[in-house]
Amino acid sequence: MPVIAPMPAPRTTRIPSQREGAEETMTAGTTVDHLTETYRAHYRSLLGLAALLLDDTASCEDVVQEAFIRVHSARNRVRDPEKTLAYLRQTVVNLSRSALRRRILGLKLLSKPMPDMASAEEGAYDQLERDALIKAMRGLQRRQREVLVLRYFADMTEAQVAETLSISLGSVKAYGSRGIAALRVAMEATT
């Protein structure tokens, strides 16, 4: 695999003052050369680590590359070059966890089923049927319409309809039967 790493800046030889020397010693950290050697020596093992945590090769490669980028940008904080590999391993693990979290969150968001809704055509067809039914109901005799509305839309029993309209139970049955027959004829004429 080709190694992609920035060229190290040319080093100038100058004698630092006592104060500058102390700061330079504190911020020396991991060098780019050491990081390049770590890349050559441990890239495959870090890729294997990522493969144990993730399921596809592309994600594993992305995680390992991102780990090297992060270590490179934070190389001044890794003061002991011997800890670079440990820092890389921990970064690979953390990035793998983050990738899995994003996947799980994506699956949760995508797995919610869409609510059952009628299509636009079904809604339009239902509206046409309702309109036809209302028109047919308006064409019935007043008593037939009252009996059917109370019986089927208000969900009353025949006895309750008879009591509400102050008519006999037999009249409720007769008006209901004749009203349904008239509705059937009117609805068939519209289709």
Tab-separated table of N, CA and C in Angstrom, residues 60-177:
chain	number	residue	atom	x	y	z
A	60	CYS	N	-13.911	-0.499	7.326
A	60	CYS	CA	-12.695	-0.790	8.089
A	60	CYS	C	-11.551	0.100	7.616
A	61	GLU	N	-11.390	0.187	6.306
A	61	GLU	CA	-10.321	1.022	5.763
A	61	GLU	C	-10.532	2.489	6.117
A	62	ASP	N	-11.786	2.939	6.040
A	62	ASP	CA	-12.087	4.326	6.402
A	62	ASP	C	-11.744	4.606	7.857
A	63	VAL	N	-12.091	3.676	8.732
A	63	VAL	CA	-11.835	3.859	10.161
A	63	VAL	C	-10.333	3.917	10.435
A	64	VAL	N	-9.569	3.020	9.840
A	64	VAL	CA	-8.116	2.997	10.078
A	64	VAL	C	-7.471	4.260	9.516
A	65	GLN	N	-7.856	4.673	8.335
A	65	GLN	CA	-7.304	5.902	7.761
A	65	GLN	C	-7.648	7.104	8.635
A	66	GLU	N	-8.890	7.178	9.096
A	66	GLU	CA	-9.293	8.278	9.970
A	66	GLU	C	-8.506	8.258	11.274
A	67	ALA	N	-8.229	7.071	11.796
A	67	ALA	CA	-7.430	6.962	13.024
A	67	ALA	C	-6.036	7.533	12.803
A	68	PHE	N	-5.402	7.202	11.688
A	68	PHE	CA	-4.073	7.748	11.400
A	68	PHE	C	-4.124	9.261	11.217
A	69	ILE	N	-5.173	9.747	10.592
A	69	ILE	CA	-5.301	11.198	10.411
A	69	ILE	C	-5.426	11.894	11.760
A	70	ARG	N	-6.223	11.326	12.637
A	70	ARG	CA	-6.414	11.938	13.960
A	70	ARG	C	-5.142	11.882	14.801
A	71	VAL	N	-4.443	10.770	14.717
A	71	VAL	CA	-3.192	10.668	15.479
A	71	VAL	C	-2.167	11.638	14.905
A	72	HIS	N	-2.145	11.764	13.595
A	72	HIS	CA	-1.208	12.697	12.973
A	72	HIS	C	-1.493	14.125	13.417
A	73	SER	N	-2.766	14.506	13.450
A	73	SER	CA	-3.094	15.872	13.851
A	73	SER	C	-2.890	16.102	15.352
A	74	ALA	N	-2.875	15.043	16.127
A	74	ALA	CA	-2.681	15.169	17.583
A	74	ALA	C	-1.329	14.605	18.015
A	75	ARG	N	-0.386	14.523	17.100
A	75	ARG	CA	0.879	13.864	17.419
A	75	ARG	C	1.668	14.583	18.505
A	76	ASN	N	1.453	15.872	18.706
A	76	ASN	CA	2.158	16.576	19.767
A	76	ASN	C	1.646	16.184	21.149
A	77	ARG	N	0.435	15.658	21.220
A	77	ARG	CA	-0.112	15.238	22.513
A	77	ARG	C	0.353	13.843	22.912
A	78	VAL	N	0.781	13.047	21.939
A	78	VAL	CA	1.305	11.711	22.247
A	78	VAL	C	2.796	11.890	22.507
A	79	ARG	N	3.138	12.119	23.752
A	79	ARG	CA	4.516	12.477	24.092
A	79	ARG	C	5.464	11.291	23.969
A	80	ASP	N	4.973	10.116	24.295
A	80	ASP	CA	5.822	8.931	24.251
A	80	ASP	C	5.558	8.195	22.932
A	81	PRO	N	6.555	8.154	22.028
A	81	PRO	CA	6.346	7.472	20.745
A	81	PRO	C	5.961	5.998	20.886
A	82	GLU	N	6.292	5.384	22.008
A	82	GLU	CA	5.933	3.983	22.234
A	82	GLU	C	4.430	3.812	22.434
A	83	LYS	N	3.739	4.889	22.791
A	83	LYS	CA	2.299	4.816	23.024
A	83	LYS	C	1.488	5.128	21.768
A	84	THR	N	2.160	5.416	20.671
A	84	THR	CA	1.456	5.758	19.432
A	84	THR	C	0.555	4.621	18.973
A	85	LEU	N	1.056	3.399	19.009
A	85	LEU	CA	0.270	2.251	18.571
A	85	LEU	C	-0.955	2.049	19.470
A	86	ALA	N	-0.782	2.209	20.768
A	86	ALA	CA	-1.914	2.068	21.689
A	86	ALA	C	-2.960	3.151	21.416
A	87	TYR	N	-2.473	4.359	21.141
A	87	TYR	CA	-3.375	5.456	20.836
A	87	TYR	C	-4.134	5.165	19.539
A	88	LEU	N	-3.435	4.619	18.560
A	88	LEU	CA	-4.071	4.248	17.286
A	88	LEU	C	-5.131	3.164	17.491
A	89	ARG	N	-4.805	2.156	18.284
A	89	ARG	CA	-5.768	1.078	18.533
A	89	ARG	C	-7.031	1.614	19.194
A	90	GLN	N	-6.832	2.463	20.202
A	90	GLN	CA	-7.995	3.020	20.898
A	90	GLN	C	-8.822	3.887	19.959
A	91	THR	N	-8.161	4.623	19.086
A	91	THR	CA	-8.876	5.459	18.123
A	91	THR	C	-9.661	4.601	17.141
A	92	VAL	N	-9.091	3.485	16.696
A	92	VAL	CA	-9.795	2.574	15.797
A	92	VAL	C	-11.039	2.011	16.484
A	93	VAL	N	-10.910	1.621	17.731
A	93	VAL	CA	-12.052	1.086	18.477
A	93	VAL	C	-13.144	2.150	18.621
A	94	ASN	N	-12.747	3.361	18.993
A	94	ASN	CA	-13.740	4.427	19.181
A	94	ASN	C	-14.435	4.791	17.873
A	95	LEU	N	-13.669	4.875	16.797
A	95	LEU	CA	-14.271	5.200	15.504
A	95	LEU	C	-15.187	4.076	15.019
A	96	SER	N	-14.832	2.836	15.311
A	96	SER	CA	-15.691	1.703	14.943
A	96	SER	C	-17.006	1.765	15.712
A	97	ARG	N	-16.925	2.088	16.988
A	97	ARG	CA	-18.144	2.232	17.791
A	97	ARG	C	-19.036	3.329	17.223
A	98	SER	N	-18.421	4.444	16.864
A	98	SER	CA	-19.198	5.554	16.305
A	98	SER	C	-19.870	5.151	14.997
A	99	ALA	N	-19.137	4.428	14.155
A	99	ALA	CA	-19.712	3.980	12.877
A	99	ALA	C	-20.900	3.051	13.122
A	100	LEU	N	-20.776	2.153	14.096
A	100	LEU	CA	-21.877	1.242	14.402
A	100	LEU	C	-23.083	1.996	14.964
A	101	ARG	N	-22.822	2.995	15.815
A	101	ARG	CA	-23.916	3.797	16.366
A	101	ARG	C	-24.681	4.506	15.254
A	102	ARG	N	-23.944	5.083	14.314
A	102	ARG	CA	-24.603	5.766	13.196
A	102	ARG	C	-25.441	4.787	12.384
A	103	ARG	N	-24.919	3.583	12.167
A	103	ARG	CA	-25.680	2.580	11.410
A	103	ARG	C	-26.954	2.189	12.138
A	104	ILE	N	-26.834	1.933	13.445
A	104	ILE	CA	-27.993	1.517	14.235
A	104	ILE	C	-29.043	2.611	14.241
A	105	LEU	N	-28.605	3.850	14.408
A	105	LEU	CA	-29.540	4.962	14.396
A	105	LEU	C	-30.224	5.066	13.042
A	106	GLY	N	-29.456	4.899	11.977
A	106	GLY	CA	-30.038	4.932	10.633
A	106	GLY	C	-31.055	3.833	10.431
A	107	LEU	N	-30.756	2.639	10.929
A	107	LEU	CA	-31.704	1.525	10.794
A	107	LEU	C	-32.972	1.769	11.591
A	108	LYS	N	-32.819	2.361	12.773
A	108	LYS	CA	-34.004	2.649	13.580
A	108	LYS	C	-34.891	3.664	12.883
A	109	LEU	N	-34.270	4.662	12.279
A	109	LEU	CA	-35.059	5.685	11.604
A	109	LEU	C	-35.712	5.146	10.343
A	110	LEU	N	-35.021	4.249	9.641
A	110	LEU	CA	-35.569	3.715	8.402
A	110	LEU	C	-36.574	2.597	8.627
A	111	SER	N	-36.484	1.917	9.774
A	111	SER	CA	-37.333	0.748	9.978
A	111	SER	C	-38.743	1.092	10.432
A	112	LYS	N	-39.012	2.353	10.698
A	112	LYS	CA	-40.369	2.712	11.090
A	112	LYS	C	-41.271	2.596	9.874
A	113	PRO	N	-42.300	1.759	9.968
A	113	PRO	CA	-43.172	1.586	8.799
A	113	PRO	C	-44.005	2.836	8.549
A	114	MET	N	-44.280	3.039	7.318
A	114	MET	CA	-45.140	4.157	6.944
A	114	MET	C	-46.564	3.843	7.390
A	115	PRO	N	-47.298	4.847	7.826
A	115	PRO	CA	-48.679	4.579	8.243
A	115	PRO	C	-49.510	4.125	7.049
A	116	ASP	N	-50.478	3.261	7.354
A	116	ASP	CA	-51.350	2.770	6.296
A	116	ASP	C	-52.294	3.888	5.880
A	117	MET	N	-52.071	4.354	4.701
A	117	MET	CA	-52.906	5.426	4.178
A	117	MET	C	-53.415	5.009	2.806
A	118	ALA	N	-54.606	5.430	2.532
A	118	ALA	CA	-55.168	5.148	1.222
A	118	ALA	C	-54.457	6.011	0.185
A	119	SER	N	-54.357	5.485	-1.007
A	119	SER	CA	-53.753	6.270	-2.076
A	119	SER	C	-54.716	7.387	-2.475
A	120	ALA	N	-54.226	8.309	-3.256
A	120	ALA	CA	-55.056	9.425	-3.693
A	120	ALA	C	-56.245	8.930	-4.512
A	121	GLU	N	-56.020	7.889	-5.321
A	121	GLU	CA	-57.111	7.354	-6.134
A	121	GLU	C	-58.203	6.748	-5.256
A	122	GLU	N	-57.754	6.008	-4.212
A	122	GLU	CA	-58.743	5.400	-3.318
A	122	GLU	C	-59.531	6.457	-2.582
A	123	GLY	N	-58.855	7.517	-2.153
A	123	GLY	CA	-59.540	8.603	-1.456
A	123	GLY	C	-60.553	9.292	-2.351
A	124	ALA	N	-60.172	9.503	-3.602
A	124	ALA	CA	-61.094	10.143	-4.548
A	124	ALA	C	-62.288	9.232	-4.829
A	125	TYR	N	-62.023	7.927	-4.959
A	125	TYR	CA	-63.104	6.971	-5.217
A	125	TYR	C	-64.061	6.915	-4.032
A	126	ASP	N	-63.494	6.902	-2.804
A	126	ASP	CA	-64.344	6.900	-1.607
A	126	ASP	C	-65.207	8.155	-1.540
A	127	GLN	N	-64.618	9.292	-1.894
A	127	GLN	CA	-65.376	10.551	-1.879
A	127	GLN	C	-66.524	10.508	-2.888
A	128	LEU	N	-66.246	9.933	-4.059
A	128	LEU	CA	-67.312	9.810	-5.066
A	128	LEU	C	-68.436	8.912	-4.564
A	129	GLU	N	-68.081	7.817	-3.911
A	129	GLU	CA	-69.102	6.914	-3.365
A	129	GLU	C	-69.925	7.606	-2.282
A	130	ARG	N	-69.261	8.359	-1.399
A	130	ARG	CA	-69.981	9.083	-0.356
A	130	ARG	C	-70.947	10.100	-0.971
A	131	ASP	N	-70.445	10.815	-1.966
A	131	ASP	CA	-71.302	11.805	-2.632
A	131	ASP	C	-72.526	11.132	-3.258
A	132	ALA	N	-72.310	9.985	-3.903
A	132	ALA	CA	-73.426	9.262	-4.532
A	132	ALA	C	-74.411	8.774	-3.477
A	133	LEU	N	-73.884	8.294	-2.334
A	133	LEU	CA	-74.757	7.812	-1.265
A	133	LEU	C	-75.575	8.959	-0.684
A	134	ILE	N	-74.949	10.090	-0.464
A	134	ILE	CA	-75.686	11.242	0.088
A	134	ILE	C	-76.781	11.691	-0.879
A	135	LYS	N	-76.433	11.712	-2.160
A	135	LYS	CA	-77.432	12.098	-3.169
A	135	LYS	C	-78.590	11.103	-3.185
A	136	ALA	N	-78.267	9.805	-3.096
A	136	ALA	CA	-79.319	8.778	-3.084
A	136	ALA	C	-80.161	8.880	-1.817
A	137	MET	N	-79.528	9.189	-0.671
A	137	MET	CA	-80.280	9.336	0.585
A	137	MET	C	-81.240	10.511	0.499
A	138	ARG	N	-80.822	11.578	-0.161
A	138	ARG	CA	-81.702	12.746	-0.303
A	138	ARG	C	-82.913	12.439	-1.182
A	139	GLY	N	-82.769	11.442	-2.032
A	139	GLY	CA	-83.867	11.064	-2.924
A	139	GLY	C	-84.911	10.167	-2.255
A	140	LEU	N	-84.645	9.697	-1.046
A	140	LEU	CA	-85.593	8.829	-0.330
A	140	LEU	C	-86.717	9.655	0.289
A	141	GLN	N	-87.797	8.952	0.663
A	141	GLN	CA	-88.871	9.598	1.421
A	141	GLN	C	-88.307	9.988	2.784
A	142	ARG	N	-88.918	10.990	3.375
A	142	ARG	CA	-88.423	11.509	4.660
A	142	ARG	C	-88.347	10.417	5.724
A	143	ARG	N	-89.405	9.598	5.892
A	143	ARG	CA	-89.423	8.551	6.922
A	143	ARG	C	-88.379	7.477	6.645
A	144	GLN	N	-88.212	7.084	5.391
A	144	GLN	CA	-87.197	6.074	5.034
A	144	GLN	C	-85.798	6.592	5.402
A	145	ARG	N	-85.535	7.849	5.059
A	145	ARG	CA	-84.236	8.445	5.355
A	145	ARG	C	-83.993	8.488	6.868
A	146	GLU	N	-85.009	8.892	7.634
A	146	GLU	CA	-84.874	8.978	9.094
A	146	GLU	C	-84.593	7.605	9.697
A	147	VAL	N	-85.332	6.590	9.250
A	147	VAL	CA	-85.140	5.232	9.778
A	147	VAL	C	-83.736	4.732	9.466
A	148	LEU	N	-83.280	4.903	8.236
A	148	LEU	CA	-81.944	4.404	7.844
A	148	LEU	C	-80.825	5.148	8.583
A	149	VAL	N	-80.974	6.441	8.724
A	149	VAL	CA	-79.937	7.215	9.432
A	149	VAL	C	-79.849	6.782	10.894
A	150	LEU	N	-81.010	6.671	11.552
A	150	LEU	CA	-80.990	6.278	12.966
A	150	LEU	C	-80.535	4.827	13.141
A	151	ARG	N	-80.971	3.973	12.246
A	151	ARG	CA	-80.666	2.537	12.371
A	151	ARG	C	-79.196	2.244	12.053
A	152	TYR	N	-78.680	2.793	10.942
A	152	TYR	CA	-77.343	2.390	10.492
A	152	TYR	C	-76.229	3.401	10.792
A	153	PHE	N	-76.551	4.678	10.830
A	153	PHE	CA	-75.503	5.662	11.115
A	153	PHE	C	-75.427	5.988	12.604
A	154	ALA	N	-76.586	6.028	13.278
A	154	ALA	CA	-76.598	6.265	14.726
A	154	ALA	C	-76.494	4.960	15.496
A	155	ASP	N	-76.555	3.826	14.783
A	155	ASP	CA	-76.390	2.492	15.350
A	155	ASP	C	-77.411	2.187	16.451
A	156	MET	N	-78.655	2.540	16.185
A	156	MET	CA	-79.741	2.249	17.131
A	156	MET	C	-80.407	0.932	16.758
A	157	THR	N	-81.021	0.319	17.763
A	157	THR	CA	-81.801	-0.892	17.489
A	157	THR	C	-83.134	-0.468	16.875
A	158	GLU	N	-83.865	-1.444	16.309
A	158	GLU	CA	-85.168	-1.131	15.709
A	158	GLU	C	-86.124	-0.584	16.761
A	159	ALA	N	-86.086	-1.131	17.968
A	159	ALA	CA	-86.964	-0.660	19.047
A	159	ALA	C	-86.630	0.788	19.414
A	160	GLN	N	-85.358	1.145	19.473
A	160	GLN	CA	-84.965	2.512	19.798
A	160	GLN	C	-85.407	3.488	18.700
A	161	VAL	N	-85.282	3.054	17.434
A	161	VAL	CA	-85.721	3.900	16.312
A	161	VAL	C	-87.230	4.121	16.418
A	162	ALA	N	-87.989	3.036	16.704
A	162	ALA	CA	-89.448	3.145	16.830
A	162	ALA	C	-89.810	4.120	17.940
A	163	GLU	N	-89.131	4.036	19.052
A	163	GLU	CA	-89.402	4.932	20.177
A	163	GLU	C	-89.032	6.371	19.828
A	164	THR	N	-87.892	6.573	19.179
A	164	THR	CA	-87.436	7.918	18.827
A	164	THR	C	-88.386	8.592	17.844
A	165	LEU	N	-88.843	7.828	16.835
A	165	LEU	CA	-89.722	8.403	15.803
A	165	LEU	C	-91.206	8.293	16.161
A	166	SER	N	-91.508	7.655	17.277
A	166	SER	CA	-92.898	7.456	17.725
A	166	SER	C	-93.721	6.734	16.671
A	167	ILE	N	-93.132	5.648	16.148
A	167	ILE	CA	-93.850	4.785	15.199
A	167	ILE	C	-93.728	3.352	15.689
A	168	SER	N	-94.492	2.457	15.075
A	168	SER	CA	-94.473	1.058	15.510
A	168	SER	C	-93.209	0.362	15.016
A	169	LEU	N	-92.908	-0.765	15.645
A	169	LEU	CA	-91.747	-1.562	15.264
A	169	LEU	C	-91.903	-2.083	13.837
A	170	GLY	N	-93.105	-2.461	13.458
A	170	GLY	CA	-93.375	-2.930	12.102
A	170	GLY	C	-93.124	-1.841	11.063
A	171	SER	N	-93.500	-0.600	11.405
A	171	SER	CA	-93.264	0.524	10.486
A	171	SER	C	-91.775	0.759	10.288
A	172	VAL	N	-90.975	0.620	11.357
A	172	VAL	CA	-89.512	0.787	11.268
A	172	VAL	C	-88.961	-0.245	10.299
A	173	LYS	N	-89.428	-1.505	10.433
A	173	LYS	CA	-88.952	-2.570	9.547
A	173	LYS	C	-89.355	-2.294	8.101
A	174	ALA	N	-90.575	-1.847	7.886
A	174	ALA	CA	-91.067	-1.585	6.531
A	174	ALA	C	-90.328	-0.412	5.894
A	175	TYR	N	-90.207	0.707	6.635
A	175	TYR	CA	-89.488	1.862	6.092
A	175	TYR	C	-88.017	1.515	5.823
A	176	GLY	N	-87.425	0.742	6.714
A	176	GLY	CA	-86.026	0.347	6.542
A	176	GLY	C	-85.841	-0.523	5.317
A	177	SER	N	-86.701	-1.511	5.146
A	177	SER	CA	-86.608	-2.422	4.004
A	177	SER	C	-86.807	-1.682	2.691
